[in-house]
Short mmCIF file of C-alpha atoms and ligand atoms in Angstrom, two decimals:
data_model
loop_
_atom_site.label_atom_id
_atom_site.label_comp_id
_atom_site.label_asym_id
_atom_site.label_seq_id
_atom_site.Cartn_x
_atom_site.Cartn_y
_atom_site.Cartn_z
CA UNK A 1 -8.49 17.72 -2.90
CA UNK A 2 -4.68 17.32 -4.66
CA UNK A 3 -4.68 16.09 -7.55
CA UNK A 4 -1.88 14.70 -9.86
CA UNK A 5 -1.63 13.85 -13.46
CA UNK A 6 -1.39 10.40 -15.41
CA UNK A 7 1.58 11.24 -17.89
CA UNK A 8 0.30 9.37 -20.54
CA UNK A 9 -2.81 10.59 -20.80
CA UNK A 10 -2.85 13.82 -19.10
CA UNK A 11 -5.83 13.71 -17.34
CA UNK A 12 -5.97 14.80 -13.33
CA UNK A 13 -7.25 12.67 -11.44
CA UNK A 14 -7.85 12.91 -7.26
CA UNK A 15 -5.23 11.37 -5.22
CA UNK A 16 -7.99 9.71 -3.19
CA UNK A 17 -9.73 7.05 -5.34
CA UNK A 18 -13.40 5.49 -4.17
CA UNK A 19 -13.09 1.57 -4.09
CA UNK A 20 -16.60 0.15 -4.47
CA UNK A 21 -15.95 -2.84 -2.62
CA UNK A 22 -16.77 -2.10 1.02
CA UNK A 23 -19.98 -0.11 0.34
CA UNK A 24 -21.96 -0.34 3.97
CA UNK A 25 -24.24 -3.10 3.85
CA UNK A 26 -28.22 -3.76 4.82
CA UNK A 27 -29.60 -7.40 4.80
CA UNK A 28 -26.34 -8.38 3.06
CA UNK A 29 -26.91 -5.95 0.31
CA UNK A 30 -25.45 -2.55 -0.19
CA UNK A 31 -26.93 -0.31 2.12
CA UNK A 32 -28.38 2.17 -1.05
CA UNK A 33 -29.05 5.31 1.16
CA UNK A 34 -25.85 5.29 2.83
CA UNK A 35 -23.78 4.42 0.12
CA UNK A 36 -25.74 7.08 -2.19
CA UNK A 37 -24.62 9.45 0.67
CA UNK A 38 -21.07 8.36 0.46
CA UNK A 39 -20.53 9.02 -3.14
CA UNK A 40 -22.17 12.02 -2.96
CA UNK A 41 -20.42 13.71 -0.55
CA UNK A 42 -16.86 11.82 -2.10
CA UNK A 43 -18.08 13.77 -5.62
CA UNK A 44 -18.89 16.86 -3.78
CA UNK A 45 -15.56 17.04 -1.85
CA UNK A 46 -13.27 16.33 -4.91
CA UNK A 47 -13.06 12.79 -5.86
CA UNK A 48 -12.77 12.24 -9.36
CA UNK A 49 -12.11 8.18 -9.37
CA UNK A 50 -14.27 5.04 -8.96
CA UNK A 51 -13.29 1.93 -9.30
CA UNK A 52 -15.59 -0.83 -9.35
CA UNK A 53 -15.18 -4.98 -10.70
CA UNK A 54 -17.38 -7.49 -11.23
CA UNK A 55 -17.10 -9.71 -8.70
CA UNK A 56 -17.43 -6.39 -5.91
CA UNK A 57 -20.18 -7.30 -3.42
CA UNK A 58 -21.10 -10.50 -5.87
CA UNK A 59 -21.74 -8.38 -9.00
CA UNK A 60 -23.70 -5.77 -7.47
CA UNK A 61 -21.12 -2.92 -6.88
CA UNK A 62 -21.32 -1.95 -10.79
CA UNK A 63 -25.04 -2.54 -10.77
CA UNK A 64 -25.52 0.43 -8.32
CA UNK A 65 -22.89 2.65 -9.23
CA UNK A 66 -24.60 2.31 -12.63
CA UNK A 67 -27.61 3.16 -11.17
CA UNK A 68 -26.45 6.37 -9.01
CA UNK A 69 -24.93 7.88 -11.63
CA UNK A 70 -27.92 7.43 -13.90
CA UNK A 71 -30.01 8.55 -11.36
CA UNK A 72 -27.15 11.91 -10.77
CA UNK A 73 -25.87 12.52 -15.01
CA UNK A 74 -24.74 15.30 -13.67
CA UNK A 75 -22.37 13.63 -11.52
CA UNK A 76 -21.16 10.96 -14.78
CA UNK A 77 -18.89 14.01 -16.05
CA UNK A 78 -16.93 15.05 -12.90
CA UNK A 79 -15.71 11.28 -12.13
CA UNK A 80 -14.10 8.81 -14.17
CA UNK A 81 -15.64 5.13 -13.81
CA UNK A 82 -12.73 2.53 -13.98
CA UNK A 83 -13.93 -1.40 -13.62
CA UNK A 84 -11.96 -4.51 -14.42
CA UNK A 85 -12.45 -7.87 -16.77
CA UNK A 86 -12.60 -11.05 -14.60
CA UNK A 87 -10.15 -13.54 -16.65
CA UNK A 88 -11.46 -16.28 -14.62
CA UNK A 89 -14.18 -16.39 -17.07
CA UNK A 90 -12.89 -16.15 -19.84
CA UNK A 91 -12.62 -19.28 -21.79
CA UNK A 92 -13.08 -18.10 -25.26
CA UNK A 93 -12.31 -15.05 -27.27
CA UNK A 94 -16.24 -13.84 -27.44
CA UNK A 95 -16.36 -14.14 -24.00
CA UNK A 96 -14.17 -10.69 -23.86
CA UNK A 97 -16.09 -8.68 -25.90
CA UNK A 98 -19.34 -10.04 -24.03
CA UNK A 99 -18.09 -9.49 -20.26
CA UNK A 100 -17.57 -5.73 -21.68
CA UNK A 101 -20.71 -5.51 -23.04
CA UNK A 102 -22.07 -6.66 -19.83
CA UNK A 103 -20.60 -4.39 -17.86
CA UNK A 104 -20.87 -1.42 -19.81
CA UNK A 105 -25.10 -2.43 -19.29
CA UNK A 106 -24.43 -2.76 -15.66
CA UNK A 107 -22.57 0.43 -15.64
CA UNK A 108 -25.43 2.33 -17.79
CA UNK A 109 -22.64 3.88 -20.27
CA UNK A 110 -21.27 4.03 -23.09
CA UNK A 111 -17.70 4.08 -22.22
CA UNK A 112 -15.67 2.99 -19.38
CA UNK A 113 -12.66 6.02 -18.72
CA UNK A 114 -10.18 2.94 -16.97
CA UNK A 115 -10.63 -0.55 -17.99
CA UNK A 116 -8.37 -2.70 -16.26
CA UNK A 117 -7.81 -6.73 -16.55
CA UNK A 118 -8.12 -7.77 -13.07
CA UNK A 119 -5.80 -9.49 -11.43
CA UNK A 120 -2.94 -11.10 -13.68
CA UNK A 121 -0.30 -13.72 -12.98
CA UNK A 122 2.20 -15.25 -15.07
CA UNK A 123 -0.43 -18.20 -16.18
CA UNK A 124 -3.52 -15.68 -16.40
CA UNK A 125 -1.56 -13.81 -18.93
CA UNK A 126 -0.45 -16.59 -21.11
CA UNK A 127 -3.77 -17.61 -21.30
CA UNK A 128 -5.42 -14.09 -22.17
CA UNK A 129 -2.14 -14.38 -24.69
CA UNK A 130 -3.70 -17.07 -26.32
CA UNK A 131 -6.94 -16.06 -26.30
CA UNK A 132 -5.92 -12.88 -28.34
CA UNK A 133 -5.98 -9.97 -25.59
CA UNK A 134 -4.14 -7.72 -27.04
CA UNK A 135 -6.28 -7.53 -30.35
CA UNK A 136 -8.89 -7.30 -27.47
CA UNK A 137 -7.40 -4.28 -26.38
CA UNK A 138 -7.05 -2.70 -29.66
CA UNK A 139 -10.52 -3.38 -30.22
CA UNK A 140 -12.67 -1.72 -27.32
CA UNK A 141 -10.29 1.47 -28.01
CA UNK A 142 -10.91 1.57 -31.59
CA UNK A 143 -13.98 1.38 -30.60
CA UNK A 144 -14.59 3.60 -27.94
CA UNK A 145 -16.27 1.59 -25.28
CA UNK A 146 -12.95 2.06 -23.45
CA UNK A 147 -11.07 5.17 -22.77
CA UNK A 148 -7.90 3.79 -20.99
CA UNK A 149 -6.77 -0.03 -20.79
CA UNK A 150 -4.35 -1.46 -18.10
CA UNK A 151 -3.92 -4.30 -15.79
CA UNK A 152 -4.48 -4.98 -11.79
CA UNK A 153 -1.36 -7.31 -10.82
CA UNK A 154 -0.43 -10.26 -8.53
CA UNK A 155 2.81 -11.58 -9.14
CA UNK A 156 6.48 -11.24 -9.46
CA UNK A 157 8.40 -8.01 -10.68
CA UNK A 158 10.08 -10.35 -13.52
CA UNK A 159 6.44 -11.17 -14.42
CA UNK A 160 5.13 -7.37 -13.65
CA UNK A 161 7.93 -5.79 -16.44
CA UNK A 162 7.33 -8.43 -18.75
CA UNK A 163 3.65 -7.63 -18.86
CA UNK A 164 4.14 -3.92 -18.94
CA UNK A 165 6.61 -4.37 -21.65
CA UNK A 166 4.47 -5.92 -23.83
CA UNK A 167 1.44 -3.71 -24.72
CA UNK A 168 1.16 0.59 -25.02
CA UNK A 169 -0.84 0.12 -21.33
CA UNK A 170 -2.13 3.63 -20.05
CA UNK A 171 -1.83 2.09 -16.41
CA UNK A 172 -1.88 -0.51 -13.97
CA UNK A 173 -3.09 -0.94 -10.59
CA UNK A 174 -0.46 -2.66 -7.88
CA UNK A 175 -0.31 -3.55 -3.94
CA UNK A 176 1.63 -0.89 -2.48
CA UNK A 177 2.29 -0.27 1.54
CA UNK A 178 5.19 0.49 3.73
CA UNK A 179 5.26 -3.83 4.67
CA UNK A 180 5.16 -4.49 1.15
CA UNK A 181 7.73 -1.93 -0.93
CA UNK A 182 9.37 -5.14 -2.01
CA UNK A 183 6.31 -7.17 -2.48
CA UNK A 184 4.90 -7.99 -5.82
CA UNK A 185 5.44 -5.26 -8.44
CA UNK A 186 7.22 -3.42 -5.28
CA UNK A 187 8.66 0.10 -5.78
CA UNK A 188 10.84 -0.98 -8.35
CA UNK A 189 8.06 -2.23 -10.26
CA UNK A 190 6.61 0.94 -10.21
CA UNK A 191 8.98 2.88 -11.10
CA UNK A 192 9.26 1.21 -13.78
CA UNK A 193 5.93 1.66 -14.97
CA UNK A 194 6.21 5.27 -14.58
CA UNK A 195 9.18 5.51 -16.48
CA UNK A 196 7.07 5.02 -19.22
CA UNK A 197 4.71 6.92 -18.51
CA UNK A 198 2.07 5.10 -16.92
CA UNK A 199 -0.17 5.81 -14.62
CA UNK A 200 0.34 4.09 -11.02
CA UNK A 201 -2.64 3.08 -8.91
CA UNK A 202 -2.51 2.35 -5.32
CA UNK A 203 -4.45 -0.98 -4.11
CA UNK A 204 -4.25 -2.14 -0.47
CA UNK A 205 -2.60 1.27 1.07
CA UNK A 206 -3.59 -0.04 4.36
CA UNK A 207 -3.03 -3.94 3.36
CA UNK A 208 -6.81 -4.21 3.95
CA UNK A 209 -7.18 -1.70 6.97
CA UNK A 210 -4.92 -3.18 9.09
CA UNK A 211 -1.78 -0.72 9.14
CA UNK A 212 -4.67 1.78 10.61
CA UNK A 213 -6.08 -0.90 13.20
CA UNK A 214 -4.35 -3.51 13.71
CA UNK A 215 -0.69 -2.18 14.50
CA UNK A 216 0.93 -3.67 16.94
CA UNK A 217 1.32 -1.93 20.71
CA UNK A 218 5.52 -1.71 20.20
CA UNK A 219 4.57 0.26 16.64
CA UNK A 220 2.17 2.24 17.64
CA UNK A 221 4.50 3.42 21.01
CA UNK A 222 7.06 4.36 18.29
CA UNK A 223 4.70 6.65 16.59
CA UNK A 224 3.15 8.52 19.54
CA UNK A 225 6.52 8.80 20.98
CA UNK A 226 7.37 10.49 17.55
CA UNK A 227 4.64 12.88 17.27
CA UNK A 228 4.23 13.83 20.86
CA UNK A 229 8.23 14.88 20.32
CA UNK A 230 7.13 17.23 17.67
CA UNK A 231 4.34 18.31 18.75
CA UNK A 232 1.61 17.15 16.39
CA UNK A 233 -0.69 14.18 16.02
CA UNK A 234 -0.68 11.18 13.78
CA UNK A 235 -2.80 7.86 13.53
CA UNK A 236 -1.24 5.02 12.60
CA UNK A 237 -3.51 5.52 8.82
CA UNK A 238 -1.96 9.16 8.34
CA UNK A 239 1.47 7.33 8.26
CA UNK A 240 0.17 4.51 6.16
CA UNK A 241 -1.28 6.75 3.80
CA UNK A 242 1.58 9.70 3.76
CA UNK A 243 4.29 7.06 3.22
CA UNK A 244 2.41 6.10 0.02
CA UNK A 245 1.21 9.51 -1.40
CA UNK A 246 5.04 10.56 -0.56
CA UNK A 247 5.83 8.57 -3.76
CA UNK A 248 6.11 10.87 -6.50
CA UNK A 249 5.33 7.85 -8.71
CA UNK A 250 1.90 7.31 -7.63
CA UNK A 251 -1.20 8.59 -9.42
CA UNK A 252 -3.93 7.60 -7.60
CA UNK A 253 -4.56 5.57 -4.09
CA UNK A 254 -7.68 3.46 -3.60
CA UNK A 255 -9.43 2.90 -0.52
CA UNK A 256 -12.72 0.86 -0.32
CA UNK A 257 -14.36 2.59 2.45
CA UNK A 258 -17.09 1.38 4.46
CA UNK A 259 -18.78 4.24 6.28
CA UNK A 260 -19.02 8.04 5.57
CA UNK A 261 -16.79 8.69 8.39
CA UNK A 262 -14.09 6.90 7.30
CA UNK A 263 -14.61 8.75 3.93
CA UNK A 264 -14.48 11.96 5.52
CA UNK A 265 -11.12 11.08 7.28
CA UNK A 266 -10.02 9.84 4.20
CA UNK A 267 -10.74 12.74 2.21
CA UNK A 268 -8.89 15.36 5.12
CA UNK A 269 -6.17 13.16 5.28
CA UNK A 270 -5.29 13.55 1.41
CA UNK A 271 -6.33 17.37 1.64
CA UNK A 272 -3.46 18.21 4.18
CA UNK A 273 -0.58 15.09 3.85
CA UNK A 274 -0.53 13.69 0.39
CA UNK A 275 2.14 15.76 -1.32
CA UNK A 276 4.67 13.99 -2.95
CA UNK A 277 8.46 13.55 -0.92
CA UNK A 278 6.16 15.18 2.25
CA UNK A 279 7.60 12.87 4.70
CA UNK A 280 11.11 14.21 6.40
CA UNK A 281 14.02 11.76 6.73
CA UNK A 282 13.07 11.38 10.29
CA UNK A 283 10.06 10.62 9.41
CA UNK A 284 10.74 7.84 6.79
CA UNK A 285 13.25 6.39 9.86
CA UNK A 286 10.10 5.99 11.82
CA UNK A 287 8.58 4.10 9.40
CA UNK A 288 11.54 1.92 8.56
CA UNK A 289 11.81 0.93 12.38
CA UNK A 290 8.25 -0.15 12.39
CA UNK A 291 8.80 -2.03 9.08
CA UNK A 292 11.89 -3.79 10.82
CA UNK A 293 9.26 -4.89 13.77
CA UNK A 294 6.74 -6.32 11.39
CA UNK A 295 9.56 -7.99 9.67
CA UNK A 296 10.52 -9.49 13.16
CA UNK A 297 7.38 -10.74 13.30
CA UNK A 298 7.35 -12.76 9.69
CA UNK A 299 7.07 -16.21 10.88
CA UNK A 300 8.41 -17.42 7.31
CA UNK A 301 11.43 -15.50 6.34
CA UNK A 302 10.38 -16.21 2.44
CA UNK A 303 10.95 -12.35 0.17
CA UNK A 304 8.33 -13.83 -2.41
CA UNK A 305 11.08 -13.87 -4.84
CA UNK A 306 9.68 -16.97 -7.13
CA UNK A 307 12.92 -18.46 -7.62
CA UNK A 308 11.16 -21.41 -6.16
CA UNK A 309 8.25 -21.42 -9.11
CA UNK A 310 6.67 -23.35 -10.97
CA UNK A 311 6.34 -26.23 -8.45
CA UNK A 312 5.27 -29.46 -10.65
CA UNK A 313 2.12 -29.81 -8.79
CA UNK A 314 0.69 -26.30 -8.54
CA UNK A 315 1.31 -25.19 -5.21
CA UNK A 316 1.44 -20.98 -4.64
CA UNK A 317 4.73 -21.46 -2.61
CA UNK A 318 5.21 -17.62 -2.12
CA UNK A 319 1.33 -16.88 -1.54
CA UNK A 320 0.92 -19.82 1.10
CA UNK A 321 4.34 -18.68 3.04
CA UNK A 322 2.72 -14.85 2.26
CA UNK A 323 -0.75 -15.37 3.92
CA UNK A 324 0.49 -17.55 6.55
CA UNK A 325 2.76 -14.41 7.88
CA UNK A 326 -0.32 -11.96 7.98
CA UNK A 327 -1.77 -14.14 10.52
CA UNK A 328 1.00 -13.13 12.81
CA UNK A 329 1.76 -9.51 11.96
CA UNK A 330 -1.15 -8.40 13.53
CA UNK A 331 -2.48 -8.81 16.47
CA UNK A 332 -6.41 -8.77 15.90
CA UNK A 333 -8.61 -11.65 15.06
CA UNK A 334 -10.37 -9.56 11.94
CA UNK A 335 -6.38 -9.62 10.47
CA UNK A 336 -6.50 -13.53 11.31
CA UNK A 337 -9.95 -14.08 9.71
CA UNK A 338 -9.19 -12.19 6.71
CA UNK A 339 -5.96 -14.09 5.96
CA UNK A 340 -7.98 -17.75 6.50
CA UNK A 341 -10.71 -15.79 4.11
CA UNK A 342 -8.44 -15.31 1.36
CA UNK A 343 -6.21 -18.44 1.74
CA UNK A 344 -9.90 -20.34 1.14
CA UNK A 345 -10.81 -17.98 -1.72
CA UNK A 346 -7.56 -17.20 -3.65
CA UNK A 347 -5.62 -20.65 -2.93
CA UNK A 348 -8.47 -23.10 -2.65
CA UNK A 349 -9.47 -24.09 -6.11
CA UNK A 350 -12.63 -21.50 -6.17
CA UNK A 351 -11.74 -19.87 -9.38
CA UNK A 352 -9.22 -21.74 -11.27
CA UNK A 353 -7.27 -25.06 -9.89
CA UNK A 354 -6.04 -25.44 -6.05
CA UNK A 355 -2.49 -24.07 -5.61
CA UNK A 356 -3.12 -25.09 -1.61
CA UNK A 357 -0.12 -26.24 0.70
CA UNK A 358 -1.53 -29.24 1.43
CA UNK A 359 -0.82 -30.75 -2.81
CA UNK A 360 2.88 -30.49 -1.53
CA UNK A 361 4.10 -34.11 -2.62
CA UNK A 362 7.91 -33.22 -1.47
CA UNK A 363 9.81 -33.84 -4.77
CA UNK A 364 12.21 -31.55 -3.10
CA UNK A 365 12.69 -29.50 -6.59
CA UNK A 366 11.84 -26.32 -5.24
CA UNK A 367 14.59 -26.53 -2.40
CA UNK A 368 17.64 -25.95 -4.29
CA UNK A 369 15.94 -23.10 -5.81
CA UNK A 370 16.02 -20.87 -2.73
CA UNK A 371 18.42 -18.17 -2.05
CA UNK A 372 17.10 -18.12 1.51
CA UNK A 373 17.56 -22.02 2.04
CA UNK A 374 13.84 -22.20 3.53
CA UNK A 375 12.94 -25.93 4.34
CA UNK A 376 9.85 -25.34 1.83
CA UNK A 377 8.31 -28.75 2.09
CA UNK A 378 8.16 -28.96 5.65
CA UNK A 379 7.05 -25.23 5.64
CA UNK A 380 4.04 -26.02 3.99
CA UNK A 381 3.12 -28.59 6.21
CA UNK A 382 2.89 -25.85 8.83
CA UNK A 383 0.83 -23.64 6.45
CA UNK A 384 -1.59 -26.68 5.26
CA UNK A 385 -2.04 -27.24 9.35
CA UNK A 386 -2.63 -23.67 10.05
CA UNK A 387 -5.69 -23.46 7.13
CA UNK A 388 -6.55 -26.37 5.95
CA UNK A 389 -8.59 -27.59 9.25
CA UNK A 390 -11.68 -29.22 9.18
CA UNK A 391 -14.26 -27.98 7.49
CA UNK A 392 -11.82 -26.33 5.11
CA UNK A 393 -13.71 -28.54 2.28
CA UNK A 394 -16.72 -26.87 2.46
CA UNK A 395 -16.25 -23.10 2.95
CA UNK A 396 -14.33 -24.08 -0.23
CA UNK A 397 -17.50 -25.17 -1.67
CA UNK A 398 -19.64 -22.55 -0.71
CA UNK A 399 -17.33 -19.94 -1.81
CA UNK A 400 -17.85 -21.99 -5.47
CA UNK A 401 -21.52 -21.71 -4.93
CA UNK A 402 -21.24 -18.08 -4.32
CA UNK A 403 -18.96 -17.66 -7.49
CA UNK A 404 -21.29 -19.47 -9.21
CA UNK A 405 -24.75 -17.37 -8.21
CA UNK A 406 -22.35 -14.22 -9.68
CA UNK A 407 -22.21 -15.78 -13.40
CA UNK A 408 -26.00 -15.78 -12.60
CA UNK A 409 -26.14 -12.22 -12.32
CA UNK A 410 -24.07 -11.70 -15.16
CA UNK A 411 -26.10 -13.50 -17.59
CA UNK A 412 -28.84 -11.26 -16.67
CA UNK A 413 -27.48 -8.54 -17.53
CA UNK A 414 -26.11 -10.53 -21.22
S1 SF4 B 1 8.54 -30.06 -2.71
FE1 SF4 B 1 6.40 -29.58 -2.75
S2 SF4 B 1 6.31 -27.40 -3.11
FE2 SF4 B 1 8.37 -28.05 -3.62
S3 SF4 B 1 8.27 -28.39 -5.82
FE3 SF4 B 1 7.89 -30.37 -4.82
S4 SF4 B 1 5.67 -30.47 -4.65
FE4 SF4 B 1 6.18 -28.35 -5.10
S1 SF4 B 2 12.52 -19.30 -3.46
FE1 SF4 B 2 12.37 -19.22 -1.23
S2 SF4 B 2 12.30 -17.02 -0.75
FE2 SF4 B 2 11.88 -17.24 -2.94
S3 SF4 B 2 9.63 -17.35 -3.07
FE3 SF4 B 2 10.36 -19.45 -2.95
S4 SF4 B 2 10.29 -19.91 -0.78
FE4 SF4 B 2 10.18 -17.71 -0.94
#
């Protein structure tokens, strides 16, 4: 395994992190054998890094990783548990302290190494603002339930360096690929971070498996053609995966696998091509050409640049025109499904309030905000058509119902 260290705390941590998210399943729930199997043999092979959250496989992900390592103490001191605090319920200062609590129960410890805030926005972080995070912060340190604090992120760069600007963070977690350099944080974003010292972890390497499956037939010719040339052989993952290890900036990539196999290729892959500037400027041309095809391919010409934001009425301009695009980049039905999946759960109201296409009143105020003159009203007409069919109502709901059955678990465990 390589290994590479977080500047500001100088620990080394594997280059391949285990995402507890896609443990295999059995009846629904995680498949315990297999997945006991899996971390073993991730342990075993070098893998010092699991990340868990609360909501992973509806509260049970910290549950059993709580569990295993219990069950394996000898195991607890060669990895470093990292798990995240859900803001979307948090409605009160005490809640905080009590969701750590909680999970420090679930996790059977009495410190988590990597604590991060899950998920923040603009709006998530004025509220955790308000609701005194950052003496929060200072707190579980002092304290020692937490090692390391940082944040996972969803937003604009503006937003991204404002956040990391205003607390000591250790790290922060970001959605990095070869589509989306300029997405989100974006490269820039973390570079920034790492300027100062923090460490930089990898979500979404393969923007949820499909730069390894899912890549379209022109792509995929491009590669072969590339390799065969040279002599050597590459999947469509190895390039995924080498164009983000080949960022000298990057600490640590996640990837929530779902069988031991996949772990296995995982864990050869970032034993042979996960140095740092590895890939060769032919190499990085290759990748840029199948970028350029992908781009061809955006239906929405939007660059998520938020220029357009806050619309009066709530609507996630960017994230509609954003998820409506990954239905066409690929060309699977699994890459279709799990853009309708998240419009549903991120967009549709499950967590906090609606931000769906469809709330679109056409004020018009957003237009003159765009640099790329995008018709956004009318735009979101399309998107509201594409996911808001019938039926759209109630997956809505059940997705609530599921939410709700995880607060369950939590206050079980309270
Ligand atoms: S036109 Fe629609 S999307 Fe644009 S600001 Fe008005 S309500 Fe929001
Ligand atoms: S201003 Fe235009 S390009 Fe920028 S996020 Fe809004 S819609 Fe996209």
């Amino acid at each position: 395994m390589n290994f590479r260290t977080l500047n500001k705390t100088g620990e080394e941590l594997s280059i391949l992190g285990f995402g507890a998210m896609r443990f295999p399943l059995k009846n629904g729930r995680i498949d315990k054998a297999k997945s006991e199997e899996m971390l073993t043999y991730a342990i075993d092979n070098g893998v010092n890094f699991i990340d868990t959250a609360f909501p992973y496989h509806f509260g049970e992900s910290e549950i059993f990783l709580g569990n295993f390592l219990s069950k394996n103490p000898e195991y607890r001191d060669k990895v470093s548990i990292s798990t995240k605090l859900p803001p979307w319920d948090v409605k009160k200062s005490e809640d905080m302290y009590k969701i750590l609590n909680t999970q420090l129960n679930k996790l059977q410890t009495d410190c988590i190494d990597y604590y991060f805030i899950h998920s923040l926005t603009k709006d998530v972080w004025d509220k955790l603002l308000d609701l005194g995070i950052l003496k929060f912060l200072d707190d579980i340190k002092k304290s020692k339930k937490v090692k390391y604090v940082g944040f996972s992120f969803h937003d604009n760069l503006n937003e991204f360096k404002r956040i990391v600007d205003y607390y000591d963070w250790d790290m922060c977690m970001v959605q990095y690929n070869y589509l989306d350099d300029e997405l989100q944080a974006g490269e820039e974003g973390i570079l920034y971070a790492a300027r100062k010292g923090m460490g930089i972890f990898i979500m979404e390497p393969l923007r949820g498996g499909n730069l390894a499956n899912n890549v379209p037939k022109e792509i995929t010719e491009i590669f072969e053609e590339y390799t065969k040339k040279h002599k050597y052989f590459q999947k469509p993952s190895d390039w995924a995966f080498k164009w983000v290890w080949n960022n000298p900036n990057v600490t640590c990539v996640l990837s929530g696998m779902g069988s031991l196999e996949q772990l296995k290729e995982n864990i050869r892959l970032a034993n042979s091509i996960s140095n740092p500037n590895f890939l060769n400027i032919d190499e990085l041309e290759i990748i840029s050409k199948a970028k350029e095809i992908f781009n061809k391919r955006m239906k929405i010409k939007c660059t998520s640049c938020n220029y357009c934001m806050p619309c009066p009425v709530g609507v996630d301009i960017p994230r509609c025109f954003e998820l409506y695009n990954s239905k066409y980049l690929f060309d699977s039905k699994s890459a279709k499904m799990e853009a309708d999946f998240k419009y549903t759960a991120q967009l549709g109201g499950v967590l906090s309030e609606p931000k769906v296409a469809s709330k679109c009143i056409h004020c018009g105020k957003c237009l003159k905000e765009c640099p790329q003159s995008l018709p956004i009203p009318d735009l979101l007409d399309e998107v509201s058509k594409e996911f808001e069919k019938t039926g759209f109502k109630y997956k809505v709901k059940l997705f609530k119902t599921v939410a709700g059955l995880q607060k369950f678990v939590e206050k079980l465990f309270r």
